[in-house]
């Protein structure tokens, strides 16, 4: 098969245009092409008057592939990627996976595909009941601490934009995308440079992967929490679980700990058990919302209504004179700001979108880098304490019942409280209070955000639009602790115990957590 890079495709291209462009670049006839499919496609919007797609295509010719590649520097012969499952004898006891987020899900899938019949323990509810709980929270402001945006089947990514792009490079990413696509995600994720599933499609996908795992002998226990470990001679020998107030144990020699970054009680329990952890830098800030129409215009100019382009995204980062970094993260085109709390009286925001990304607003996290020196203490959990402080202040400033503090960007930059909104209405569905964000965020965050917003406006016209709105607080973008593991991915304190994914501090985002889950499963199988 030939992989052909740097194909330039016009907006509105179709299969014929694609074949024509490939044939021209390879210097062959269109009829020489047996099959052609996109491997990657991105939007090139650097020149606003010539927006087009840049693509890589996989091509099978009737004959003469070697000759065709010889004369073309952007083409190479490749072997189609196939994930190969490590071969391993049946383990003496079933491996146990704690957490069904993307890390746990993919660790479980690989172990199930390898015939190991994993047991999956999830403190939250299955995706259908969880969806009802999340909806109820939005409507009533009554939080279920066991089933919410952070906890439950599919983990933190279930109610998200389902962005699958990652800064990491690993051939297993293809395995992740293929499994998502085979289980109900849109097929375009296989070739888009910035693939996304959308929360509506993700829920089905997560449920379908669970069914595959169960069909291969895996077992799920929902509303069941890891509360303790059984150990002997420096090895894990079992897990202690709690369901409906009753404790039980499962004996096992292999535990994948994929608990995400919000399981603060579990971090504390593990620390008490002597599992080595360390402080980790992270980031905090707010969500920023603009009209999606304005983002589209800034990014795509006169092409902003082209149906093949969809809702535009952005990614911005600036380095301030203070030495701090300010950056946008987890941008959700056409999405909403969601109430993402998991603890009583502590407010957390995040963002999500449906696959169609057709909401009125665009939102993104606008974050300030937090160093361990900002924690103000050497305590392992000082980062969590800082998160909790800001989440409590945001809750109070919002006026309770998870109403979020909101401020117009114009007022924020002028250091005056907001009394009215302009053209951008906050999408945060649990209600909001117009205020001054300086009331709930420390000055090293607000001052950095002020400078950051103005600097970012020079890169993305309209970013500092006075009517854009800020919603506080975005405190859970990544884990403030790391559970230290060795080169075999096991905890340095306990053999057979594999801290993985976002919560362990070794991955960030749906795809990279999934890849970490796959690697962990491979390590167990090896
Ligand atoms: C609203 C929102 C939107 C996001 N959008 C995106 C996005 O578009 N793209 C992207 O790449 N990333 C996104 N993220 C981040 C992404 O969801 C995480 O990086 C990813 O889910 C991490 O996967 P994980 O499996 O390591 O942890 P998680 O997904 O957090 O899963 C951990 C699971 O463990 C369970 N658990 C915790 N403690 C215990 C215990 N003691 N016993 C049993 N179970 C336990 C939890 O209930 C949870 O289900 C978003 C996050 C949120 C909250």
XYZ file of C-alpha atoms and ligand atoms in Angstrom:
579
model
C 0.000 0.000 0.000
C 1.185 3.553 -0.725
C 0.954 6.328 1.840
C 0.850 9.675 0.057
C 1.406 12.845 2.074
C 0.915 16.591 1.412
C -2.165 16.232 -0.759
C -3.820 19.593 -1.148
C -7.602 19.298 -1.454
C -10.009 22.181 -2.102
C -13.003 22.830 0.161
C -15.909 20.867 -1.281
C -13.661 18.078 -2.616
C -15.179 14.672 -3.275
C -13.914 11.156 -4.138
C -13.207 12.175 -7.765
C -11.216 15.243 -6.731
C -9.278 13.103 -4.262
C -8.418 10.491 -6.906
C -7.452 13.195 -9.382
C -5.143 14.950 -6.891
C -3.489 11.658 -5.867
C -2.984 10.509 -9.464
C -1.437 13.863 -10.382
C 0.962 13.794 -7.421
C 1.986 10.173 -8.079
C 2.186 10.834 -11.809
C -0.108 7.906 -12.647
C -3.530 7.547 -14.291
C -6.648 7.689 -12.131
C -7.611 4.265 -13.445
C -4.385 2.816 -11.939
C -5.869 3.401 -8.472
C -7.731 0.414 -7.071
C -8.671 1.943 -3.679
C -7.980 5.214 -1.954
C -8.888 6.280 1.568
C -7.941 9.187 3.786
C -5.432 8.462 6.537
C -5.250 12.041 7.885
C -6.948 15.298 7.025
C -6.399 18.728 8.515
C -7.557 22.239 7.659
C -4.892 24.623 6.401
C -6.242 28.055 7.355
C -2.945 29.914 7.399
C -3.961 31.995 4.371
C -7.540 33.129 4.898
C -8.154 33.603 1.157
C -6.975 30.071 0.319
C -8.318 27.801 3.031
C -8.003 24.171 1.967
C -7.417 20.684 3.344
C -4.041 19.005 3.711
C -4.371 15.256 3.521
C -2.496 11.990 3.666
C -4.082 9.131 1.726
C -3.596 5.366 1.673
C -3.678 4.063 -1.879
C -3.687 0.593 -3.390
C -2.808 0.422 -7.100
C -3.781 -2.374 -9.466
C -0.068 -2.776 -10.118
C 3.258 -0.907 -10.059
C 3.313 0.557 -6.528
C 7.123 0.487 -6.206
C 7.567 2.328 -9.503
C 4.944 4.929 -8.612
C 6.642 5.721 -5.300
C 10.103 6.044 -6.862
C 9.368 9.319 -8.570
C 7.403 10.908 -5.731
C 9.072 12.276 -2.578
C 5.813 12.509 -0.631
C 4.981 8.827 -1.116
C 6.188 5.653 0.568
C 5.246 1.997 0.613
C 3.857 1.053 3.997
C 2.436 -2.010 5.689
C -1.073 -1.580 7.033
C -1.001 -1.114 10.855
C -2.378 -4.050 12.805
C -2.284 -4.060 16.575
C -0.793 -7.329 17.772
C -1.969 -8.613 21.090
C 0.765 -9.921 23.388
C 0.445 -13.666 23.861
C 0.283 -14.820 27.474
C -0.880 -17.862 29.427
C -3.994 -17.428 31.532
C -3.041 -15.595 34.752
C -3.702 -17.621 37.934
C -6.178 -14.968 39.145
C -8.313 -12.525 37.194
C -6.717 -9.046 36.889
C -8.720 -6.279 38.561
C -9.103 -2.820 37.057
C -10.159 0.059 39.265
C -11.986 2.729 37.271
C -13.805 2.520 33.936
C -12.513 5.781 32.384
C -10.634 5.622 29.109
C -7.530 4.189 30.816
C -9.388 1.433 32.678
C -11.626 0.769 29.677
C -8.730 0.114 27.319
C -6.716 -1.847 29.879
C -9.813 -4.016 30.358
C -10.438 -4.360 26.631
C -6.889 -5.564 25.932
C -6.909 -7.967 28.881
C -10.311 -9.268 27.773
C -9.123 -9.691 24.181
C -6.115 -11.595 25.562
C -8.489 -14.004 27.339
C -7.785 -12.793 30.898
C -11.431 -12.090 31.877
C -10.748 -8.870 33.826
C -12.887 -7.591 36.679
C -13.749 -3.892 36.398
C -14.583 -1.953 39.550
C -16.330 1.408 39.142
C -17.478 3.622 42.015
C -20.062 5.412 39.870
C -23.088 4.117 37.992
C -23.454 2.654 34.505
C -23.641 5.206 31.719
C -27.452 5.254 31.441
C -28.135 5.841 35.123
C -25.183 8.214 35.288
C -26.650 10.323 32.463
C -29.873 10.677 34.471
C -27.838 11.675 37.578
C -25.865 14.315 35.637
C -29.110 15.722 34.167
C -30.701 15.838 37.627
C -27.697 17.740 38.999
C -27.988 20.295 36.215
C -31.695 20.784 36.885
C -31.756 20.757 40.681
C -28.249 21.660 41.856
C -28.310 18.536 44.059
C -24.985 16.725 43.628
C -24.642 12.937 43.804
C -21.044 12.500 44.958
C -20.968 8.908 43.622
C -22.322 9.595 40.140
C -21.462 12.826 38.353
C -19.325 14.311 35.566
C -16.146 12.883 37.144
C -17.366 9.495 38.409
C -19.208 6.734 36.605
C -18.934 4.513 33.540
C -16.579 5.943 30.937
C -14.884 8.198 33.487
C -14.378 11.934 33.178
C -14.383 11.818 29.385
C -17.962 10.564 28.979
C -19.487 14.020 29.347
C -16.960 15.819 27.221
C -16.307 17.020 23.718
C -14.685 13.653 23.132
C -11.646 15.228 21.520
C -9.227 12.444 20.708
C -6.175 14.383 19.546
C -3.164 14.062 21.777
C 0.275 15.598 21.961
C 1.788 12.145 22.410
C 2.987 9.880 19.605
C 2.369 6.142 19.886
C 1.293 3.551 17.347
C -1.350 2.357 19.851
C -3.335 5.550 19.167
C -4.523 3.787 16.004
C -5.795 0.893 18.117
C -7.722 3.344 20.327
C -9.302 5.115 17.354
C -10.154 1.818 15.615
C -11.842 0.419 18.712
C -13.844 3.604 19.233
C -14.879 3.562 15.561
C -15.811 -0.135 15.732
C -17.982 0.509 18.771
C -20.140 3.360 17.523
C -17.940 6.454 17.208
C -18.105 8.376 13.906
C -15.850 6.777 11.258
C -14.243 10.140 10.428
C -12.220 9.915 13.677
C -9.991 7.493 11.759
C -8.633 10.240 9.523
C -9.371 13.671 10.994
C -6.284 15.370 12.428
C -8.465 16.631 15.286
C -10.977 13.846 15.786
C -13.864 14.180 18.232
C -16.756 11.933 19.188
C -19.093 14.263 21.101
C -20.752 13.364 24.382
C -23.896 12.009 22.671
C -21.953 9.422 20.630
C -19.450 8.711 23.422
C -22.098 7.331 25.739
C -23.127 4.706 23.181
C -19.495 3.909 22.394
C -18.551 3.380 26.043
C -21.611 1.133 26.559
C -20.741 -0.914 23.450
C -17.123 -1.428 24.572
C -18.417 -2.650 27.947
C -20.613 -5.189 26.109
C -17.593 -6.440 24.143
C -15.563 -6.800 27.357
C -18.429 -8.699 29.000
C -18.850 -10.932 25.958
C -15.169 -11.881 26.341
C -15.658 -12.897 29.984
C -15.036 -9.558 31.756
C -17.194 -8.585 34.734
C -18.242 -5.062 35.777
C -19.170 -4.026 39.306
C -20.744 -0.551 39.428
C -21.330 1.547 42.559
C -18.398 -0.346 44.034
C -15.409 1.515 45.410
C -11.847 0.449 46.080
C -11.341 1.180 49.796
C -8.308 -0.924 50.679
C -5.572 -3.271 49.469
C -4.428 -6.709 50.588
C -0.661 -7.062 50.440
C 2.016 -9.585 51.354
C 5.804 -9.375 50.951
C 5.680 -6.168 48.897
C 3.091 -7.566 46.443
C -0.581 -6.847 46.068
C -2.700 -9.912 46.839
C -6.169 -8.462 46.648
C -8.494 -5.477 46.707
C -11.012 -4.473 49.350
C -14.211 -3.102 47.912
C -17.247 -1.342 49.288
C -20.730 -1.606 47.838
C -23.800 -0.223 49.624
C -21.835 0.066 52.873
C -20.701 -3.589 52.804
C -17.058 -4.569 52.298
C -15.853 -7.567 50.295
C -12.467 -8.652 48.953
C -11.288 -10.039 45.623
C -7.972 -11.866 45.574
C -5.740 -10.967 42.656
C -2.071 -10.526 41.839
C -2.623 -7.732 39.279
C -4.408 -4.442 39.907
C -4.632 -1.590 37.414
C -5.337 1.631 39.297
C -7.090 3.902 36.763
C -8.966 6.207 39.120
C -8.606 9.573 37.360
C -7.591 12.843 39.002
C -10.639 13.456 41.168
C -10.611 10.403 43.463
C -9.149 12.386 46.342
C -10.385 9.958 49.013
C -8.700 7.064 47.195
C -5.412 8.985 46.907
C -5.537 9.531 50.670
C -6.266 5.848 51.340
C -3.356 4.776 49.120
C -1.036 7.227 50.843
C -2.016 5.768 54.223
C -1.211 2.318 52.776
C 2.315 3.504 51.967
C 1.977 3.866 48.183
C 4.607 6.391 47.115
C 3.301 9.632 45.625
C 4.722 13.055 44.882
C 3.474 16.563 44.185
C 2.926 17.430 40.532
C 2.541 20.801 38.775
C -0.853 21.345 37.150
C -2.974 24.305 35.996
C -6.065 26.227 37.082
C -8.198 29.033 35.752
C -11.614 29.578 34.209
C -13.700 28.681 31.151
C -13.924 31.413 28.502
C -16.913 31.614 26.148
C -17.317 33.463 22.854
C -19.928 33.353 20.138
C -18.947 30.407 17.909
C -19.845 32.565 14.904
C -17.091 35.034 15.874
C -14.498 32.266 16.315
C -15.481 30.856 12.911
C -15.026 34.278 11.318
C -11.652 34.862 12.986
C -10.350 31.454 11.924
C -11.942 30.970 8.514
C -12.676 34.513 7.258
C -15.106 34.509 4.330
C -15.159 30.693 4.274
C -16.679 30.621 7.768
C -20.001 29.163 6.608
C -18.499 26.378 4.508
C -20.260 23.129 5.520
C -17.057 21.033 5.259
C -15.282 23.212 7.834
C -17.749 22.950 10.712
C -17.248 24.856 13.953
C -13.732 26.297 14.220
C -11.458 25.602 17.160
C -8.373 27.314 18.537
C -5.409 26.560 20.754
C -3.437 29.433 22.261
C -0.507 29.660 24.629
C 1.545 32.602 25.883
C 4.512 32.876 28.170
C 4.198 35.846 30.540
C 6.953 38.122 31.775
C 6.331 36.696 35.287
C 7.544 33.348 33.985
C 4.065 31.811 34.143
C 2.405 30.139 31.199
C -1.216 30.846 30.251
C -2.888 28.567 27.743
C -6.218 27.420 26.405
C -7.119 23.790 26.839
C -9.917 21.385 25.985
C -11.603 23.821 23.600
C -15.205 22.797 22.892
C -16.535 24.300 19.631
C -20.318 24.775 19.749
C -20.316 23.338 23.265
C -21.460 24.187 26.766
C -19.740 24.872 30.064
C -20.714 22.126 32.490
C -20.954 21.801 36.253
C -18.240 19.209 36.926
C -18.176 19.081 40.735
C -17.645 15.807 42.592
C -17.550 17.111 46.164
C -20.234 18.876 48.207
C -20.082 22.685 48.234
C -17.072 22.831 45.901
C -17.667 24.184 42.429
C -15.838 22.946 39.334
C -16.429 23.780 35.678
C -15.445 22.018 32.481
C -16.661 21.874 28.878
C -18.478 19.455 26.598
C -20.143 19.320 23.197
C -22.324 17.076 21.135
C -20.932 15.496 17.982
C -22.661 18.184 15.851
C -20.912 20.983 17.766
C -23.814 23.214 16.824
C -24.290 25.234 20.022
C -24.254 29.031 19.968
C -21.069 29.413 22.025
C -17.488 28.195 21.860
C -15.799 27.533 25.199
C -12.323 26.592 26.358
C -10.402 26.287 29.571
C -8.152 29.299 30.079
C -5.489 28.098 32.459
C -2.529 29.410 34.398
C 0.327 27.034 35.125
C 0.548 26.105 38.823
C 3.965 25.078 40.125
C 4.525 23.025 43.246
C 6.025 26.206 44.792
C 2.515 27.762 44.586
C 1.139 24.990 46.811
C 2.639 26.700 49.857
C 3.443 23.400 51.556
C 5.534 20.271 51.077
C 2.529 18.095 51.885
C 1.826 15.575 49.100
C -1.780 16.730 48.987
C -1.069 20.488 49.075
C -2.128 20.764 45.405
C -5.468 19.128 46.229
C -5.863 21.501 49.194
C -5.296 24.458 46.845
C -7.863 23.076 44.372
C -10.367 22.627 47.194
C -9.826 26.194 48.477
C -10.554 27.714 45.089
C -13.503 25.369 44.473
C -15.019 26.410 47.846
C -14.475 30.116 47.095
C -16.088 29.702 43.667
C -19.061 27.925 45.280
C -19.523 30.765 47.801
C -19.038 33.546 45.239
C -21.606 31.891 42.979
C -24.141 32.023 45.809
C -24.499 28.300 46.496
C -26.352 25.408 44.766
C -23.473 25.196 42.279
C -24.361 28.515 40.622
C -21.117 29.614 38.983
C -19.449 33.021 39.329
C -19.417 34.697 35.911
C -17.848 37.922 34.632
C -17.731 39.658 31.229
C -14.204 39.844 29.833
C -14.502 43.647 29.390
C -15.353 44.061 33.089
C -12.675 41.581 34.133
C -10.016 43.512 32.220
C -11.273 46.811 33.696
C -11.381 45.316 37.220
C -15.053 46.041 37.751
C -17.773 43.568 38.737
C -20.212 42.607 35.999
C -23.748 43.898 36.363
C -25.070 42.869 32.938
C -24.220 40.582 30.055
C -23.701 41.486 26.406
C -24.083 39.313 23.316
C -22.563 36.184 24.900
C -24.843 34.394 27.368
C -23.139 31.863 29.661
C -24.036 28.301 28.719
C -23.350 26.925 32.227
C -26.615 25.199 32.965
C -26.662 25.052 36.766
C -27.210 28.850 36.966
C -24.761 31.716 37.459
C -24.126 34.899 39.404
C -22.610 37.981 37.799
C -19.714 39.122 39.929
C -15.975 39.913 39.985
C -13.789 36.827 39.665
C -11.116 38.494 41.823
C -13.414 37.574 44.726
C -12.768 33.860 44.279
C -9.394 33.584 42.528
C -5.986 34.677 43.836
C -4.336 37.663 42.147
C -1.534 35.520 40.673
C -4.217 33.746 38.660
C -6.400 36.760 37.751
C -3.445 38.996 36.847
C -1.986 36.232 34.668
C -5.368 35.723 32.996
C -5.671 39.472 32.278
C -2.286 39.604 30.602
C -2.905 36.283 28.859
C -6.283 37.310 27.391
C -4.856 40.524 25.928
C -1.828 38.749 24.477
C -4.016 35.997 23.012
C -6.209 38.598 21.313
C -3.199 39.475 19.160
C -3.166 35.863 17.908
C -6.925 35.282 17.631
C -8.823 38.425 16.783
C -11.769 38.877 19.166
C -10.422 36.663 21.937
C -10.564 39.671 24.308
C -14.044 40.685 23.085
C -15.611 42.604 26.010
C -18.789 40.501 25.842
C -16.968 37.172 26.065
C -17.681 35.597 29.448
C -15.513 33.913 32.054
C -16.889 31.205 34.355
C -14.946 30.027 37.418
C -13.329 27.779 38.386
C -11.498 25.297 36.129
C -9.503 23.397 38.721
C -9.373 19.806 37.446
C -7.492 19.991 34.184
C -4.944 17.443 35.410
C -3.786 15.646 38.541
C -1.914 17.566 41.274
C -0.248 14.324 42.428
C 1.755 11.565 40.778
C 1.734 7.966 41.972
C 5.325 6.977 41.352
C 5.837 3.892 39.203
C 8.899 2.105 37.836
C 9.874 1.172 34.286
C 7.564 -1.867 34.470
C 4.678 0.523 35.203
C 4.248 -0.916 38.697
C 4.129 1.196 41.820
C 7.616 1.558 43.291
C 6.006 0.604 46.619
C 3.965 -2.454 45.604
C 4.533 -5.135 42.967
C 1.523 -6.144 40.898
C -0.028 -2.698 41.453
C -0.142 -0.576 38.264
C -1.031 3.143 38.699
C -2.110 4.359 35.254
C -3.841 7.101 33.330
C -4.606 10.663 34.302
C -4.893 10.077 38.050
C -1.505 8.445 38.304
C -0.053 11.541 36.638
C 1.287 9.748 33.566
C -1.337 10.712 30.978
C -3.640 13.569 30.098
C -6.740 13.323 27.962
C -8.913 10.508 26.663
C -6.518 9.076 24.073
C -3.325 9.315 26.065
C -5.051 7.743 29.113
C -6.353 4.964 26.841
C -2.846 4.362 25.451
C -1.485 4.227 29.004
C -4.184 1.641 29.801
C -3.147 -0.449 26.792
C 0.536 -0.269 27.761
C -0.312 -1.311 31.314
C -2.302 -4.291 30.065
C 0.615 -5.250 27.789
C 2.982 -5.020 30.744
C 0.755 -7.373 32.753
C 0.577 -9.773 29.818
C 4.331 -9.705 29.353
C -16.173 17.588 31.302
C -14.838 17.040 30.813
C -14.507 17.183 29.472
C -13.311 16.648 28.988
N -13.056 16.729 27.644
C -12.011 16.064 27.135
C -11.820 15.986 25.737
O -12.626 16.487 24.941
N -10.728 15.314 25.282
C -9.822 14.732 26.129
O -8.847 14.124 25.656
N -9.975 14.803 27.460
C -11.058 15.432 27.980
N -11.239 15.458 29.333
C -10.227 14.807 30.183
C -10.420 13.297 30.104
O -11.741 12.992 30.395
C -9.473 12.586 31.050
O -8.163 12.939 30.716
C -9.618 11.077 30.928
O -10.949 10.708 31.162
C -8.692 10.379 31.906
O -8.962 9.019 31.861
P -8.684 8.076 33.090
O -9.252 6.769 32.720
O -7.271 8.166 33.487
O -9.529 8.700 34.315
P -11.079 8.996 34.422
O -11.705 9.119 33.107
O -11.214 10.119 35.374
O -11.683 7.670 35.069
C -11.471 7.301 36.384
C -12.616 6.414 36.840
O -12.256 5.801 38.073
C -13.373 5.761 38.922
N -12.882 5.682 40.299
C -12.190 6.634 40.980
N -11.881 6.171 42.208
C -12.372 4.920 42.301
C -12.382 3.960 43.334
N -11.815 4.176 44.527
N -13.013 2.785 43.116
C -13.614 2.532 41.921
N -13.645 3.431 40.909
C -13.020 4.601 41.092
C -14.104 7.059 38.598
O -15.459 6.964 38.958
C -13.893 7.193 37.099
O -14.945 6.613 36.370
C -12.419 15.996 29.864
C -12.738 15.885 31.225
C -13.937 16.388 31.703
C -14.283 16.252 33.159
